[in-house]
Coordinates of N, CA and C and ligand atoms in Angstrom, one line a residue:
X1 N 67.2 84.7 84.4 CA 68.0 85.9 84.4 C 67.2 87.1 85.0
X2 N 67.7 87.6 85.8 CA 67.4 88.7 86.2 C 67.4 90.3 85.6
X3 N 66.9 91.4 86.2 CA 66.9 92.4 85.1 C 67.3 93.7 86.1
X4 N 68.8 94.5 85.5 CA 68.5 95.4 86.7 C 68.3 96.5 86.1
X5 N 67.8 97.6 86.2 CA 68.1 99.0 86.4 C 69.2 99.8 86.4
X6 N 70.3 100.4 86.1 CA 71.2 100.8 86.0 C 70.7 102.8 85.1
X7 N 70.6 103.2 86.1 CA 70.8 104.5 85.6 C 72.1 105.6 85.9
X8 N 72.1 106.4 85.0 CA 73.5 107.8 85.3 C 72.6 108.3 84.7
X9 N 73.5 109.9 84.9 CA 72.6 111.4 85.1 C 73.6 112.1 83.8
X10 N 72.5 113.1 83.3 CA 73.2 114.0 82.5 C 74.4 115.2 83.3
X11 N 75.3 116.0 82.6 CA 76.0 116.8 83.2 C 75.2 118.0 84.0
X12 N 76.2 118.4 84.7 CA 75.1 119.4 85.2 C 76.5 120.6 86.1
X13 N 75.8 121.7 86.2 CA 76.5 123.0 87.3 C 78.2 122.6 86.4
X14 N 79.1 122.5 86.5 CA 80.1 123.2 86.1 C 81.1 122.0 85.3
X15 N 79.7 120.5 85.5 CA 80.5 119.4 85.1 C 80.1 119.1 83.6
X16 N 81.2 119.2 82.8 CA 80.5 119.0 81.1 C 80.3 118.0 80.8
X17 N 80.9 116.8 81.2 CA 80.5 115.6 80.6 C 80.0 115.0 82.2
X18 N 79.3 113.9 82.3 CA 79.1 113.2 83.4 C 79.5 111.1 83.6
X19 N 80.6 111.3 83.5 CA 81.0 109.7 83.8 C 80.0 108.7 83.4
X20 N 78.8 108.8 84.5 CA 78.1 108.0 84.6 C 77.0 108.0 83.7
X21 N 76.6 109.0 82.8 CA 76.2 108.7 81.5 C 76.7 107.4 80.8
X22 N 77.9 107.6 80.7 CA 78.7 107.0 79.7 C 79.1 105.3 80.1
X23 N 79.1 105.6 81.4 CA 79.3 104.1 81.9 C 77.9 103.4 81.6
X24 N 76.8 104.3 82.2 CA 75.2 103.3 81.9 C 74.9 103.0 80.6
X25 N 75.4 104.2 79.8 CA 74.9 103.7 77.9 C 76.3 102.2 77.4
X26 N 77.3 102.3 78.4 CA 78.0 100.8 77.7 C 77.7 99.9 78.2
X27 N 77.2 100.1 79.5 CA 76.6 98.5 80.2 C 75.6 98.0 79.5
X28 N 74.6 98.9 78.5 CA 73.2 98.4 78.5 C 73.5 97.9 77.7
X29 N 72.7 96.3 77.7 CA 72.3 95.2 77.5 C 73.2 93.9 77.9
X30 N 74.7 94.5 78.2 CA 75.2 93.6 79.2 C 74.8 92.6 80.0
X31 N 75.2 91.6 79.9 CA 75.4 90.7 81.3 C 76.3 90.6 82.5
X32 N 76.0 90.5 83.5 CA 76.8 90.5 84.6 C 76.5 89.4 85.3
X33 N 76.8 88.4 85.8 CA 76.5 87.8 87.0 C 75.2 87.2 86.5
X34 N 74.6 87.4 87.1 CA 73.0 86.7 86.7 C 72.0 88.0 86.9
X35 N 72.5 89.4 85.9 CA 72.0 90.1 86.0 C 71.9 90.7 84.4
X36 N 70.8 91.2 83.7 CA 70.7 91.6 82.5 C 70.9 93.1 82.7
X37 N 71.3 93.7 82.1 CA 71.6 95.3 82.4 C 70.8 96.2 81.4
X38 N 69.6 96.8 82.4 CA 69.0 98.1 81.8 C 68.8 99.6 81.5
X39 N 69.6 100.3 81.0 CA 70.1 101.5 81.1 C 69.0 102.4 80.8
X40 N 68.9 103.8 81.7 CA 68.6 104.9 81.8 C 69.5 106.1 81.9
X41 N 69.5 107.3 81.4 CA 69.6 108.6 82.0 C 68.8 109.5 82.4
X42 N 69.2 110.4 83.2 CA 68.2 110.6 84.5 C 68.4 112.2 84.4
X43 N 67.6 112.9 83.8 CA 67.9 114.6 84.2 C 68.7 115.2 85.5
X44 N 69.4 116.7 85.5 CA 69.5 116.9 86.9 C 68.4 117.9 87.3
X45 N 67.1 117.4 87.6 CA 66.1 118.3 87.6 C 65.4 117.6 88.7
X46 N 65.1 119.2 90.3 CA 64.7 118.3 91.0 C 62.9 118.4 90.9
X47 N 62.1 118.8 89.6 CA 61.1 118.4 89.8 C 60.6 116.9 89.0
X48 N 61.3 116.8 88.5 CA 61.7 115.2 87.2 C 62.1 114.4 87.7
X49 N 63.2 114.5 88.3 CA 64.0 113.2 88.2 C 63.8 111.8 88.7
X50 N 63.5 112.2 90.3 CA 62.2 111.3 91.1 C 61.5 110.1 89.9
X51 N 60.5 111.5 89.7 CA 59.2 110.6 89.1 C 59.8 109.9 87.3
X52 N 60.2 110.1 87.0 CA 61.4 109.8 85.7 C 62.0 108.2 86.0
X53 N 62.3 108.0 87.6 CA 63.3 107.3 87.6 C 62.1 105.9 87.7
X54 N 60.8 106.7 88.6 CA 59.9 106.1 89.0 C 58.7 104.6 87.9
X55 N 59.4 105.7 87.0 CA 58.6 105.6 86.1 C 59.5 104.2 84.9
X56 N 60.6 104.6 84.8 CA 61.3 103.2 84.4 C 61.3 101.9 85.4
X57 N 61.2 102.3 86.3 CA 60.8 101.2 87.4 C 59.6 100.3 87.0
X58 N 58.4 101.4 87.2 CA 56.9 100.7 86.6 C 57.0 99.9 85.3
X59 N 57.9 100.5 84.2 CA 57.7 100.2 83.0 C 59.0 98.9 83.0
X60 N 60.0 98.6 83.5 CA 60.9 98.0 83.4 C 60.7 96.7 84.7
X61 N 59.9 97.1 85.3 CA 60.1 95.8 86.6 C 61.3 95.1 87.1
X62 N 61.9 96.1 87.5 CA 63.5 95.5 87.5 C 63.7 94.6 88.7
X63 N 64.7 93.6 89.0 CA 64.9 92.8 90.3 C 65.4 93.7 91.3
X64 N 66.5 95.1 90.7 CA 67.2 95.9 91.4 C 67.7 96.9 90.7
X65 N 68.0 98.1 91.6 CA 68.0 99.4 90.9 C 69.3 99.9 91.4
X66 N 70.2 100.4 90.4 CA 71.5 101.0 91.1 C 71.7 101.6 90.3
X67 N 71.4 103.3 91.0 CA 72.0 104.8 90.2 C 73.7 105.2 90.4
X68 N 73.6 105.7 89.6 CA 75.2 106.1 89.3 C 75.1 107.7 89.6
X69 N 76.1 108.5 90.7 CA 76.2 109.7 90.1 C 77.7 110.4 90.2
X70 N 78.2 111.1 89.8 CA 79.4 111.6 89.8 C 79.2 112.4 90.5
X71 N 80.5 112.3 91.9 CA 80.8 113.2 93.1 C 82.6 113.9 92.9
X72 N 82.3 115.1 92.0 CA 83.3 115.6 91.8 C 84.0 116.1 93.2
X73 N 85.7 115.8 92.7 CA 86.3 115.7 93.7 C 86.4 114.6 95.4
X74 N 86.0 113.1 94.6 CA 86.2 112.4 95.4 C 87.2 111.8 95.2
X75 N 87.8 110.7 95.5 CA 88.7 110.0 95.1 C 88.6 108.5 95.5
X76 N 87.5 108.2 96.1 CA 87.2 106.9 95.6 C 85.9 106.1 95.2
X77 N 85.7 105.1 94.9 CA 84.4 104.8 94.7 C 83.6 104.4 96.1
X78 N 82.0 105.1 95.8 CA 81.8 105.3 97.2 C 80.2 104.6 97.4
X79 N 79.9 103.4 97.1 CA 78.5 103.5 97.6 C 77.9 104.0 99.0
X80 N 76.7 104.2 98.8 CA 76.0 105.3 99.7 C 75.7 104.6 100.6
X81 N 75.4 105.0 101.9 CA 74.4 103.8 103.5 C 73.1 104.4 103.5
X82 N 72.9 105.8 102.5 CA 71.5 106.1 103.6 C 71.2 107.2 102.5
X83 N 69.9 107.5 102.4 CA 69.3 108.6 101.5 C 68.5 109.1 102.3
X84 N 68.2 110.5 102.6 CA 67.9 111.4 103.6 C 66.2 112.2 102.9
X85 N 65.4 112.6 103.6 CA 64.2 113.4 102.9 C 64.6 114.5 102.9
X86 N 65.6 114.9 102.4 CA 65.8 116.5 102.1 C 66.3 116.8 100.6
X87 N 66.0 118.4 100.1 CA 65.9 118.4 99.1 C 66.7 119.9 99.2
X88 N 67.9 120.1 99.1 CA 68.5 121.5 99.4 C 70.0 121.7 98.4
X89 N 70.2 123.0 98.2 CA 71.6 122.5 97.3 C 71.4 123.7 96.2
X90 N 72.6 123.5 95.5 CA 73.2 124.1 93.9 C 71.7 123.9 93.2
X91 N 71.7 124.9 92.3 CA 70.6 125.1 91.2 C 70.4 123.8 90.3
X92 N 69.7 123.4 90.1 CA 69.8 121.9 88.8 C 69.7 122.6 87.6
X93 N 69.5 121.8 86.8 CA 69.7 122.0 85.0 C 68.3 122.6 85.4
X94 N 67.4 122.7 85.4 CA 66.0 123.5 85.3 C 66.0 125.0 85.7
X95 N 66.9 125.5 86.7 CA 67.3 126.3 87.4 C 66.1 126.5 88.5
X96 N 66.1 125.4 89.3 CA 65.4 125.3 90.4 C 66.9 125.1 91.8
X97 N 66.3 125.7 92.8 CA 67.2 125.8 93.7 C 66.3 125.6 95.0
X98 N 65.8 124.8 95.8 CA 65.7 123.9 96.8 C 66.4 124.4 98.4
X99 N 65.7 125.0 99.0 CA 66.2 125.3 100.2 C 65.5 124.2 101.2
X100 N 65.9 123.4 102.6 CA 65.4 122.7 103.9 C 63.9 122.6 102.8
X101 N 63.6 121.8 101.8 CA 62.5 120.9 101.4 C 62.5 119.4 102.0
X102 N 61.2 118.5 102.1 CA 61.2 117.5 101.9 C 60.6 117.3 100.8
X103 N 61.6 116.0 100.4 CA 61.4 114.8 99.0 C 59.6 115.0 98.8
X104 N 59.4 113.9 100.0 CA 58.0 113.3 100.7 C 57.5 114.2 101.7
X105 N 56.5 114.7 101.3 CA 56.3 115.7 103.1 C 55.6 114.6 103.8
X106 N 54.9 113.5 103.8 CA 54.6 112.4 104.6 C 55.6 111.3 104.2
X107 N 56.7 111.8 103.8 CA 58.0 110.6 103.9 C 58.5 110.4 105.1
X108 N 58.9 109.2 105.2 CA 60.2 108.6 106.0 C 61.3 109.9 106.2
X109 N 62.3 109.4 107.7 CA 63.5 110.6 107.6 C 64.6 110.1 106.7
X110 N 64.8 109.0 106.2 CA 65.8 108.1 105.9 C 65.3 106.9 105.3
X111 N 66.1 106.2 104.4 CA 66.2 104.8 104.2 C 67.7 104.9 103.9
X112 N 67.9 103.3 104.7 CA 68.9 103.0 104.1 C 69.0 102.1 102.7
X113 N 69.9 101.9 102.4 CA 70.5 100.9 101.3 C 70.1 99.7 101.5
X114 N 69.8 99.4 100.3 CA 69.1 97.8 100.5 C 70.5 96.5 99.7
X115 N 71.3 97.8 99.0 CA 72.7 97.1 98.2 C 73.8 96.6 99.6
X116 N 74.4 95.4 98.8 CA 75.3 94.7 99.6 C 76.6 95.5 99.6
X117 N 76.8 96.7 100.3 CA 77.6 97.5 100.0 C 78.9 97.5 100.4
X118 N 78.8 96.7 101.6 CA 80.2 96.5 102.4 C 80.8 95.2 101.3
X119 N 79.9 94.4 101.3 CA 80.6 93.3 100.4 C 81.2 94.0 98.8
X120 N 80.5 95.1 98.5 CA 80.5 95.5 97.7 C 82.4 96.6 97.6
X121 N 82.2 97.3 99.2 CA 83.6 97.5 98.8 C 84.7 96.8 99.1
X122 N 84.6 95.5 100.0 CA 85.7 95.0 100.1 C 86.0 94.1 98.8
X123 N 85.1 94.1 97.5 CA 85.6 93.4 96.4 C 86.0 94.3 95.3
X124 N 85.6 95.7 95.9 CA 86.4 96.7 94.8 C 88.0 96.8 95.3
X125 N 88.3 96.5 96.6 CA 89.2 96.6 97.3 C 90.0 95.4 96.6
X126 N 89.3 94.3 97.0 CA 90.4 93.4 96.4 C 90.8 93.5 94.8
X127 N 89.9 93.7 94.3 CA 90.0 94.2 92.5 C 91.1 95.1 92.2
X128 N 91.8 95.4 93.4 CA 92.7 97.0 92.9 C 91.9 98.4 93.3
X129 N 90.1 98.5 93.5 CA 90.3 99.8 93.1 C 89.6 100.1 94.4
X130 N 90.6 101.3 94.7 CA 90.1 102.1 95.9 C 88.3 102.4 95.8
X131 N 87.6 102.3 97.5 CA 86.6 101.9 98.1 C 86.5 102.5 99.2
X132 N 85.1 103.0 99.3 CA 84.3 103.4 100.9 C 83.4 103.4 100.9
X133 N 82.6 103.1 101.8 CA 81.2 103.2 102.4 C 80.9 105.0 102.5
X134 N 79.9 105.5 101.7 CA 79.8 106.9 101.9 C 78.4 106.8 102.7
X135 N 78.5 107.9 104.0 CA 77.6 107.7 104.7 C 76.7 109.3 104.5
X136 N 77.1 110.1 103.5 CA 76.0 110.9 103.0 C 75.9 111.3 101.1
X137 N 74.7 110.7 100.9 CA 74.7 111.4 99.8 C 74.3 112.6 99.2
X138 N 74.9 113.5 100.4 CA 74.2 114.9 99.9 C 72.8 115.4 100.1
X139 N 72.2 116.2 99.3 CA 70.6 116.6 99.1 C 70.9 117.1 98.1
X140 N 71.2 116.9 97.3 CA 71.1 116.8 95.9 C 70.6 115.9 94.7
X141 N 70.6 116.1 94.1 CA 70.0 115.1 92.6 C 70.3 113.5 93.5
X142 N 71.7 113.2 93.6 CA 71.8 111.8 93.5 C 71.1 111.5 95.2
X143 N 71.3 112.3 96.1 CA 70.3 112.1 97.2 C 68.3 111.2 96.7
X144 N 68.3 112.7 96.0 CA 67.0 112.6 95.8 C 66.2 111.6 94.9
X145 N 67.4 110.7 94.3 CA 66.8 109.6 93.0 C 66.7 108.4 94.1
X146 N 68.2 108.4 95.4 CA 68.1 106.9 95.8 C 66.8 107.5 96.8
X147 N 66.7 108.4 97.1 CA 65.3 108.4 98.3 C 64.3 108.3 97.6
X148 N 63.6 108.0 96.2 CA 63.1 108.0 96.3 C 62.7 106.3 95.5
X149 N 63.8 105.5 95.3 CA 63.8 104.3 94.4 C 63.6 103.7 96.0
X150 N 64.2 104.0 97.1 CA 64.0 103.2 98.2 C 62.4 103.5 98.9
X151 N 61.8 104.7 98.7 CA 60.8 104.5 99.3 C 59.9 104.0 98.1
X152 N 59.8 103.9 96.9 CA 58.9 103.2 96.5 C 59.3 101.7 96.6
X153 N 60.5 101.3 96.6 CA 60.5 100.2 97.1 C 59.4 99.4 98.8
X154 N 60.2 100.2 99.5 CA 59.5 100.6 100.4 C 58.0 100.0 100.8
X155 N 57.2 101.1 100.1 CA 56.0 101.1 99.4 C 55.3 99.8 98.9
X156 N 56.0 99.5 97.5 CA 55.3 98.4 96.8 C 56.2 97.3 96.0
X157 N 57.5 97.3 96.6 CA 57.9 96.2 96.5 C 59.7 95.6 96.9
X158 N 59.1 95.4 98.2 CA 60.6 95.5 99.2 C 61.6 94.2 98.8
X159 N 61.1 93.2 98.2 CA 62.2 92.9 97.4 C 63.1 93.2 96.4
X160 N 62.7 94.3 96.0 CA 63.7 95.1 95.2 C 64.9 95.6 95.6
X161 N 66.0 95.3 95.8 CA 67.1 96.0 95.9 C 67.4 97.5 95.5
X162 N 67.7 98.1 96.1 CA 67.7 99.5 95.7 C 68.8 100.1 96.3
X163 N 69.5 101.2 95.2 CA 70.8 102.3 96.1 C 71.5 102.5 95.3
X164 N 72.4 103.9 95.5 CA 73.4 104.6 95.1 C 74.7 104.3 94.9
X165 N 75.8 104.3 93.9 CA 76.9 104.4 93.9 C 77.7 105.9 93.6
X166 N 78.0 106.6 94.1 CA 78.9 107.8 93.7 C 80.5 107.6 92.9
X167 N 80.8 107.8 92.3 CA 81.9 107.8 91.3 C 82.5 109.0 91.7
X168 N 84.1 108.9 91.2 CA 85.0 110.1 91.2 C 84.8 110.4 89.4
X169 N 85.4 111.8 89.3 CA 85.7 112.3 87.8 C 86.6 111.3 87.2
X170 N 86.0 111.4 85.8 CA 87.0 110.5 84.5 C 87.9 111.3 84.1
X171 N 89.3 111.1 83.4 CA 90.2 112.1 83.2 C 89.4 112.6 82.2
X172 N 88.4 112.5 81.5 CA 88.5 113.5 80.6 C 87.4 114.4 81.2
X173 N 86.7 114.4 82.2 CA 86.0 115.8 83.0 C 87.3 116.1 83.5
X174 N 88.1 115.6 84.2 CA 89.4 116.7 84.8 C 89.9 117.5 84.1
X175 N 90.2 117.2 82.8 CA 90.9 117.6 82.2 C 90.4 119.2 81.7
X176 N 89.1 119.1 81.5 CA 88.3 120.1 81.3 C 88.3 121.1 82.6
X177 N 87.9 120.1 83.5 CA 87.7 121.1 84.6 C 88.7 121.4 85.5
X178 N 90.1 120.9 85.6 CA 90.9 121.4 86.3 C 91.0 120.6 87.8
X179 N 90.9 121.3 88.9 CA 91.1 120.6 90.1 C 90.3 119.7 90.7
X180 N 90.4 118.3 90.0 CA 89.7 117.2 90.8 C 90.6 116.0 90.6
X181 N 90.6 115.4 91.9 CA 90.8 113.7 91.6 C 90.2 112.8 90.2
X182 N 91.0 112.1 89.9 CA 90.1 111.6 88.5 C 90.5 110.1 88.5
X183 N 89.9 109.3 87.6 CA 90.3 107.6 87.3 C 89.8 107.1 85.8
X184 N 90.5 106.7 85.4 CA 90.5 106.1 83.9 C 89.0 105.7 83.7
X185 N 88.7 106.0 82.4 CA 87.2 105.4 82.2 C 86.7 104.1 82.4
X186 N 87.7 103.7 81.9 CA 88.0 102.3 81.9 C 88.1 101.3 83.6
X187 N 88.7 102.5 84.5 CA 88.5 101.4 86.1 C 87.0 102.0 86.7
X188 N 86.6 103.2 86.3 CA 85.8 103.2 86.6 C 84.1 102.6 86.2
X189 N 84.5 102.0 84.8 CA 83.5 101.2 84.8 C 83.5 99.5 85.2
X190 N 85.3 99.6 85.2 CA 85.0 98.0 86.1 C 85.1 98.4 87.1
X191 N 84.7 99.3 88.0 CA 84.5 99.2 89.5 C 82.7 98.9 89.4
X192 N 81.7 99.6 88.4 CA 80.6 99.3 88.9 C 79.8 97.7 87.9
X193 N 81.0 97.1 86.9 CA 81.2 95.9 86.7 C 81.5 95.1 88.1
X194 N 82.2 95.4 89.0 CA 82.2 94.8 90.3 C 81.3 94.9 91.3
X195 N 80.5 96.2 91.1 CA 79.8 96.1 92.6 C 78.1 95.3 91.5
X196 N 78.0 95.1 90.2 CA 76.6 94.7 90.1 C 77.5 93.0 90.3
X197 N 78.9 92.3 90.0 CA 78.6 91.2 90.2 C 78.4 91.0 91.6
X198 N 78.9 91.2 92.8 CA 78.9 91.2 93.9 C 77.5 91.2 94.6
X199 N 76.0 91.9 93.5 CA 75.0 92.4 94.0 C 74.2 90.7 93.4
X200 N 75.0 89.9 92.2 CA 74.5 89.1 91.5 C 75.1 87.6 93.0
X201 N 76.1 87.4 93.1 CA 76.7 86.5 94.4 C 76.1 87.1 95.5
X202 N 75.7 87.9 96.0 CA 75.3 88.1 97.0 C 73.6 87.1 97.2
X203 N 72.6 87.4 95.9 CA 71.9 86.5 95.8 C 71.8 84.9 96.0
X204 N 72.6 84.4 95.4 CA 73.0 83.1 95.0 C 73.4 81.9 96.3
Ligands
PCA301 N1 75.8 113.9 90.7 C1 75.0 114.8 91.4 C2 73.7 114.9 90.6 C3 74.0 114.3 89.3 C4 75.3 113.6 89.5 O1 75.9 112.9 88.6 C5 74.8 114.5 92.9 O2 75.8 114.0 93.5 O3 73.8 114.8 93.5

């Protein structure tokens, strides 16, 4: 059996609950595929989060790592192609605000995704639930967790699978907050029920 990583982030800037909390605390201890499921949450803080996420890595030794973050006002589920070295954006929960930073100042410009993503959306597709390939994740928090799970992969151990999935709002953040696309709690946690089996056959 394998062991993955599975983190989501606390709420943060104007969102009160965060989806992907809630999806990573019901997956954990789950099985999937030939995958054991190990849950974290992840501050929105960009001097933590990084080294936080870094740090369940070391202590967890996972086969593969796949962060969750909610991208309010999307409308479908979006894994990521590429995590960028920038660090710029909205204030985080610490009330740090990040103008043209790098992550790494002797980092890489980019890594891509090391998740089987395309397979990953054409079987959310088949499953019923809307899918795309998102080709930025911003420079924000969820930017800055997959850049940096992929360069320590990178680093010290490239067999690791590593990368982002973005989620739309749950009705009950819409409901609170008003003008966003939203999806049942419930498909949104079998869509990332789908993309770790797909990450588990993709192996095999
Ligand atoms: N989404 C934010 C950070 C935390 C989260 O869930 C992002 O897209 O960067």
């Amino acid at each position: 059996m394998k062991t993955l990583l599975l983190t989501g982030f606390e709420p943060f800037l104007k969102f009160t609950v965060n989806p992907t909390m809630k999806i990573a605390r019901e997956l954990h201890g789950e099985i999937i595929g030939n995958y054991k499921i190990h849950s974290e949450i992840l501050r929105v803080d960009f001097a933590s989060s990084g080294s936080q996420l870094l740090t369940h890595i070391e202590r967890i030794q996972p086969d593969a790592v796949i962060s969750l973050g909610l991208a309010g006002g999307r409308y479908k589920i979006t894994p990521e192609r590429i995590a960028i070295n920038v660090k710029d954006g909205d204030v985080d929960n610490e009330g740090n605000k990040p103008t043209d930073e790098a992550i790494r100042v002797d980092g890489d410009d980019g890594y891509f995704t090391s998740l089987p993503i395309r397979e990953m959306v054409n079987r959310l597709q088949e499953s019923g639930l809307p899918a795309a390939i998102s080709n930025t994740a911003g420079t924000y928090l969820c930017n800055n967790v997959m850049y940096e799970a992929l360069h320590y992969a990178d680093m010290n151990q490239p067999n690791m699978k590593c990368g982002f999935i973005h989620i739309p709002a749950s009705h009950e953040l819409a409901i609170q907050h008003g003008g966003i696309p939203s999806w049942s709690h419930d498909d949104l946690k079998k869509g990332i029920s789908v993309c770790i089996e797909v990450l588990g056959s993709d192996e095999s």
